[in-house]
Short mmCIF file of C-alpha atoms and ligand atoms in Angstrom, two decimals:
data_model
loop_
_atom_site.label_atom_id
_atom_site.label_comp_id
_atom_site.label_asym_id
_atom_site.label_seq_id
_atom_site.Cartn_x
_atom_site.Cartn_y
_atom_site.Cartn_z
CA MET A 285 67.68 41.23 80.28
CA PRO A 286 68.09 45.10 80.75
CA ARG A 287 65.10 46.79 82.36
CA LEU A 288 64.68 49.13 79.25
CA GLN A 289 64.63 46.10 77.08
CA ARG A 290 62.14 44.10 78.84
CA ILE A 291 59.72 47.26 79.06
CA TRP A 292 60.18 47.69 75.50
CA THR A 293 59.65 43.93 74.71
CA GLU A 294 56.74 43.75 77.05
CA SER A 295 55.02 47.14 75.59
CA PRO A 296 51.69 46.43 73.58
CA PRO A 297 52.52 45.01 70.03
CA VAL A 298 51.18 47.95 68.46
CA VAL A 299 53.42 49.97 69.95
CA ARG A 300 56.28 48.12 69.04
CA ALA A 301 54.80 47.48 65.19
CA LEU A 302 54.61 51.30 64.92
CA GLY A 303 58.11 51.81 66.73
CA ALA A 304 59.57 49.38 64.16
CA GLN A 305 57.85 51.20 61.46
CA ALA A 306 59.12 54.41 62.47
CA LEU A 307 62.94 53.31 62.76
CA VAL A 308 63.26 51.52 59.31
CA PHE A 309 61.68 54.52 57.95
CA LEU A 310 64.30 56.49 59.54
CA ALA A 311 67.24 54.19 58.52
CA LEU A 312 65.63 54.23 54.72
CA LEU A 313 65.74 57.93 54.76
CA SER A 314 69.00 58.59 56.01
CA LEU A 315 70.61 55.96 53.81
CA SER A 316 68.93 57.78 50.49
CA ARG A 317 70.58 61.05 51.91
CA LEU A 318 74.08 59.13 52.36
CA PHE A 319 73.55 57.72 48.91
CA PRO A 320 71.59 59.89 46.58
CA PRO A 321 71.80 57.24 43.61
CA LEU A 322 69.61 54.88 45.48
CA ARG A 323 66.94 57.48 44.78
CA ALA A 324 66.66 55.90 41.44
CA LEU A 325 65.53 52.55 42.64
CA PRO A 326 61.77 51.90 41.83
CA ALA A 327 59.37 52.59 44.29
CA TRP A 328 58.38 48.80 44.95
CA VAL A 329 61.80 48.13 46.47
CA TRP A 330 61.50 51.03 48.93
CA LEU A 331 57.93 49.48 49.79
CA LEU A 332 59.71 46.23 50.42
CA ALA A 333 62.73 47.38 52.17
CA GLN A 334 60.26 49.29 54.43
CA GLY A 335 57.95 46.66 55.33
CA GLY A 336 60.44 43.62 55.44
CA GLY A 337 62.66 45.58 57.54
CA ALA A 338 60.11 46.63 59.80
CA ALA A 339 58.73 42.74 59.98
CA ALA A 340 62.53 41.62 60.73
CA LEU A 341 62.73 44.10 63.56
CA GLY A 342 59.18 42.73 64.68
CA LEU A 343 60.87 39.41 64.75
CA PHE A 344 63.76 40.35 67.00
CA TRP A 345 60.98 42.21 69.18
CA GLY A 346 58.75 39.25 69.71
CA LEU A 347 55.98 40.13 67.53
CA GLY A 348 54.03 37.18 66.16
CA PRO A 349 53.31 35.96 62.66
CA TRP A 350 50.45 37.86 61.97
CA TRP A 351 51.95 41.45 63.24
CA ARG A 352 54.78 40.51 60.89
CA ALA A 353 52.51 39.97 58.08
CA PHE A 354 50.64 43.59 58.72
CA GLN A 355 54.17 45.16 59.25
CA LEU A 356 55.06 43.98 55.66
CA LEU A 357 51.94 44.71 54.03
CA LEU A 358 51.35 48.00 55.40
CA PRO A 359 53.72 50.18 53.38
CA PHE A 360 52.40 48.67 50.35
CA ALA A 361 48.81 49.56 51.42
CA LEU A 362 49.26 53.06 52.48
CA SER A 363 50.82 53.54 48.74
CA TRP A 364 48.13 52.14 47.44
CA GLN A 365 45.89 54.38 49.26
CA ALA A 366 47.94 57.40 48.33
CA MET A 367 47.52 56.67 44.73
CA HIS A 368 43.78 56.03 44.98
CA GLN A 369 41.25 58.62 45.48
CA VAL A 370 39.16 57.91 48.44
CA SER A 371 37.03 60.37 50.15
CA PRO A 372 39.42 62.35 52.58
CA TRP A 373 36.68 61.42 55.65
CA PHE A 374 37.18 57.96 54.84
CA TYR A 375 40.25 56.68 56.60
CA PRO A 376 39.98 58.94 59.78
CA ALA A 377 35.99 57.85 59.97
CA ALA A 378 36.95 54.04 60.16
CA LEU A 379 39.78 54.81 62.42
CA ALA A 380 37.35 56.64 64.53
CA LEU A 381 34.67 53.70 64.40
CA LEU A 382 37.58 51.28 64.86
CA PHE A 383 38.67 53.17 68.16
CA LEU A 384 35.07 53.83 69.38
CA VAL A 385 34.57 49.71 69.43
CA TYR A 386 38.14 48.32 70.06
CA GLY A 387 40.00 51.29 71.26
CA GLY A 388 39.21 50.53 75.36
CA GLY A 389 41.15 47.08 74.73
CA LEU A 390 44.19 48.10 72.86
CA LEU A 391 46.58 49.19 75.72
CA THR A 392 45.15 46.23 77.89
CA ARG A 393 45.39 44.04 74.84
CA VAL A 394 41.51 42.80 74.99
CA PRO A 395 39.55 42.37 72.07
CA LEU A 396 35.74 42.28 71.96
CA TYR A 397 34.22 38.81 72.04
CA ASN A 398 31.17 37.99 73.92
CA SER A 399 30.66 34.98 76.37
CA ASN A 400 27.98 32.37 75.65
CA ARG A 401 24.54 31.65 77.63
CA ALA A 402 26.34 28.61 79.01
CA ALA A 403 28.89 31.10 80.78
CA TRP A 404 26.10 33.24 82.01
CA GLU A 405 24.35 30.37 83.58
CA ALA A 406 27.82 28.89 85.38
CA LEU A 407 27.94 32.41 86.63
CA LEU A 408 24.19 32.57 87.87
CA ALA A 409 24.91 29.20 89.65
CA LEU A 410 27.84 31.00 91.51
CA LEU A 411 25.34 33.77 92.76
CA PRO A 412 23.59 32.48 96.08
CA GLU A 413 19.63 33.71 95.75
CA GLY A 414 18.34 36.13 97.82
CA GLU A 415 21.81 38.10 98.99
CA PRO A 416 21.98 41.73 98.41
CA LEU A 417 25.85 41.02 96.93
CA ARG A 418 27.76 43.28 94.58
CA MET A 419 29.03 42.01 91.14
CA VAL A 420 31.29 43.95 88.83
CA ASP A 421 32.18 42.75 85.09
CA LEU A 422 35.64 44.00 84.34
CA GLY A 423 35.59 44.97 80.37
CA ALA A 424 31.49 44.36 79.97
CA GLY A 425 31.54 44.18 76.38
CA LEU A 426 27.86 44.20 75.42
CA GLY A 427 26.74 43.32 78.76
CA GLY A 428 24.99 40.20 77.69
CA PRO A 429 26.05 38.59 81.19
CA LEU A 430 25.04 41.56 83.49
CA ARG A 431 21.49 41.67 81.80
CA PHE A 432 21.04 37.84 82.36
CA LEU A 433 22.43 38.11 85.60
CA ALA A 434 20.22 41.16 87.02
CA GLU A 435 17.36 39.71 85.69
CA HIS A 436 17.80 36.59 87.67
CA ARG A 437 19.13 37.99 90.76
CA PRO A 438 16.99 41.33 91.40
CA GLU A 439 18.29 41.55 94.98
CA ALA A 440 22.22 41.97 94.00
CA ARG A 441 23.80 44.82 92.62
CA PHE A 442 25.94 44.61 89.15
CA LEU A 443 28.19 46.99 87.77
CA GLY A 444 29.80 46.77 84.23
CA VAL A 445 32.87 48.71 83.45
CA GLU A 446 33.85 48.64 79.67
CA ALA A 447 36.52 51.19 78.12
CA SER A 448 35.21 51.10 74.12
CA PRO A 449 32.74 54.09 73.83
CA LEU A 450 30.31 52.33 71.34
CA VAL A 451 30.32 48.95 73.26
CA TRP A 452 29.53 50.77 76.41
CA LEU A 453 26.82 52.47 74.92
CA LEU A 454 25.26 49.42 73.31
CA ALA A 455 25.48 47.44 76.90
CA TRP A 456 24.26 50.66 78.54
CA LEU A 457 21.29 50.56 76.16
CA ARG A 458 20.98 46.66 76.62
CA THR A 459 20.87 46.82 80.44
CA ARG A 460 18.08 50.01 80.72
CA PRO A 461 15.49 47.27 81.03
CA VAL A 462 17.63 45.89 84.20
CA ARG A 463 18.59 49.83 85.73
CA ALA A 464 17.24 49.35 88.91
CA ASN A 465 20.14 46.98 90.10
CA CYS A 466 22.49 47.38 87.29
CA THR A 467 24.78 50.25 86.00
CA MET A 468 27.46 50.68 83.32
CA ARG A 469 30.41 53.03 83.82
CA LEU A 470 32.49 53.99 80.58
CA GLY A 471 35.96 53.63 81.72
CA SER A 472 39.17 51.83 82.50
CA LEU A 473 39.03 48.48 84.56
CA TRP A 474 42.07 49.40 86.21
CA LYS A 475 40.45 52.30 88.11
CA GLU A 476 37.69 50.46 89.51
CA ASP A 477 38.32 49.51 93.43
CA LEU A 478 37.58 45.86 93.65
CA GLY A 479 37.37 45.98 97.62
CA ALA A 480 33.48 47.14 97.18
CA PHE A 481 32.45 43.79 95.21
CA GLU A 482 31.80 40.57 96.96
CA VAL A 483 32.22 39.01 93.20
CA VAL A 484 34.50 40.37 90.54
CA TYR A 485 33.98 38.82 86.77
CA ALA A 486 36.41 39.21 83.98
CA PHE A 487 36.98 37.75 80.71
CA LEU A 488 39.83 39.21 79.06
CA SER A 489 42.80 37.74 77.71
CA PRO A 490 46.23 36.25 78.79
CA ALA A 491 47.96 39.71 78.56
CA PRO A 492 46.55 41.44 81.84
CA MET A 493 45.86 38.51 83.80
CA PRO A 494 49.23 38.94 86.06
CA GLU A 495 48.27 42.68 86.89
CA LEU A 496 44.90 41.75 87.32
CA GLY A 497 46.01 39.25 89.93
CA ARG A 498 48.13 41.51 91.67
CA LYS A 499 45.16 44.21 91.63
CA ALA A 500 42.73 41.47 93.11
CA LEU A 501 45.30 40.44 95.98
CA ALA A 502 45.74 44.03 96.81
CA GLU A 503 41.96 45.10 96.86
CA MET A 504 39.85 42.33 97.61
CA ALA A 505 38.37 41.30 100.83
CA PRO A 506 38.96 37.86 102.14
CA GLY A 507 36.50 35.50 101.11
CA SER A 508 35.26 37.43 97.90
CA LEU A 509 34.95 35.74 94.35
CA LEU A 510 37.20 36.50 91.41
CA LEU A 511 35.68 34.67 88.29
CA SER A 512 37.90 34.48 85.37
CA HIS A 513 36.57 33.38 81.86
CA THR A 514 39.30 31.06 80.50
CA PHE A 515 42.67 32.81 81.26
CA PRO A 516 44.18 31.92 84.64
CA ILE A 517 45.66 34.35 86.97
CA PRO A 518 49.22 32.99 87.22
CA GLU A 519 49.97 34.27 90.84
CA LEU A 520 46.68 32.18 91.91
CA ARG A 521 45.13 28.86 92.58
CA PRO A 522 41.51 28.40 91.45
CA GLU A 523 39.17 26.78 93.69
CA ARG A 524 37.22 25.22 90.99
CA SER A 525 37.22 24.89 87.52
CA ILE A 526 34.20 24.99 85.58
CA PRO A 527 34.02 23.55 81.78
CA LEU A 528 31.99 25.67 79.44
CA PRO A 529 30.57 24.11 76.64
CA GLY A 530 30.31 25.79 73.19
CA ARG A 531 33.92 27.02 72.94
CA PRO A 532 37.23 24.81 73.00
CA GLY A 533 39.23 25.06 76.19
CA ALA A 534 36.88 27.49 77.55
CA CYS A 535 36.19 27.21 81.41
CA LEU A 536 35.21 29.50 84.49
CA LEU A 537 37.92 29.80 87.08
CA VAL A 538 36.81 30.07 90.45
CA TYR A 539 39.29 31.79 92.87
CA ARG A 540 38.26 32.72 96.28
CA MET A 541 40.30 35.43 97.89
CA GLY A 542 42.44 34.48 100.89
C1 SAM B 197 36.14 39.63 75.82
S1 SAM B 197 35.16 40.87 76.13
C2 SAM B 197 33.98 40.38 77.62
C3 SAM B 197 32.58 40.93 77.32
C4 SAM B 197 31.71 40.36 78.50
N1 SAM B 197 32.59 40.96 79.83
C5 SAM B 197 31.21 38.99 78.47
O1 SAM B 197 31.95 37.96 79.33
O2 SAM B 197 30.79 38.44 77.57
C6 SAM B 197 36.60 42.18 76.89
C7 SAM B 197 36.02 43.46 77.05
O3 SAM B 197 36.43 44.34 77.59
C8 SAM B 197 36.86 45.47 77.37
N2 SAM B 197 38.11 46.15 77.84
C9 SAM B 197 39.64 45.72 77.78
N3 SAM B 197 40.05 46.47 78.13
C10 SAM B 197 39.69 47.25 79.01
C11 SAM B 197 39.72 48.05 80.33
N4 SAM B 197 41.37 48.60 80.22
N5 SAM B 197 38.99 48.84 80.80
C12 SAM B 197 37.85 48.16 80.58
N6 SAM B 197 37.63 47.38 79.60
C13 SAM B 197 38.24 46.96 78.98
C14 SAM B 197 37.11 45.55 75.85
O4 SAM B 197 36.53 46.52 75.25
C15 SAM B 197 35.64 44.18 75.71
O5 SAM B 197 34.47 44.89 75.33
#
């Protein structure tokens, strides 16, 4: 597969989805210029052509069924919105709220969902007592695991890195009682130097795991631990896999850096 085509098909789905909408829109615009009688067609035909075309292009570009349904419905939703009176602030405010909660994971393709107490206890069991080790949670979410671990291992130091501003703020507030040994940083996990930690924990999604594996191999010291909740790292073999109750297929994968 040519390089440009590979980069495009591996780009985030949101980029491909918007690219498909833009391309189909330009194609339909050109068509209406070239054949003016087509402009007499009812609006729903144009909307269907826009949505259907973008969904078909999405199929060709490897978008999943949910994305294709979204492609099909988007022009109808936009036209409904254009025909109904809503406060001009509503959509920008909704978009801003979504961005504040989910924006950080958009390009990394990691949504917000929380690990449960079983995962926190499995993590705790892997941290030896009485050792001043440093641990980072990459994509710390609402800070649940870090707060729990910092309470139970006061001698260790914990850092959470979170890219979504509102989620970071909630985690920052939640970890205030353990601020002595737990800090929260707003920013991207890709900017964190993993060499500074004896334990690195991540609960992300399948998408960023190959990149995370390469980063860990380049930066983490021999003997340090990389813990991945559920999603395996393709280049590495886990030393252990600890099943986690409460979520089908969930496990804690333990990688020791060689
Ligand atoms: C599945 S949640 C995990 C929450 C927490 N670590 C836990 O185990 O409960 C993943 C989090 O990673 C964040 N995230 C996604 N991409 C990120 C990035 N590039 N840098 C920092 N955080 C990111 C998301 O905003 C989300 O809050």
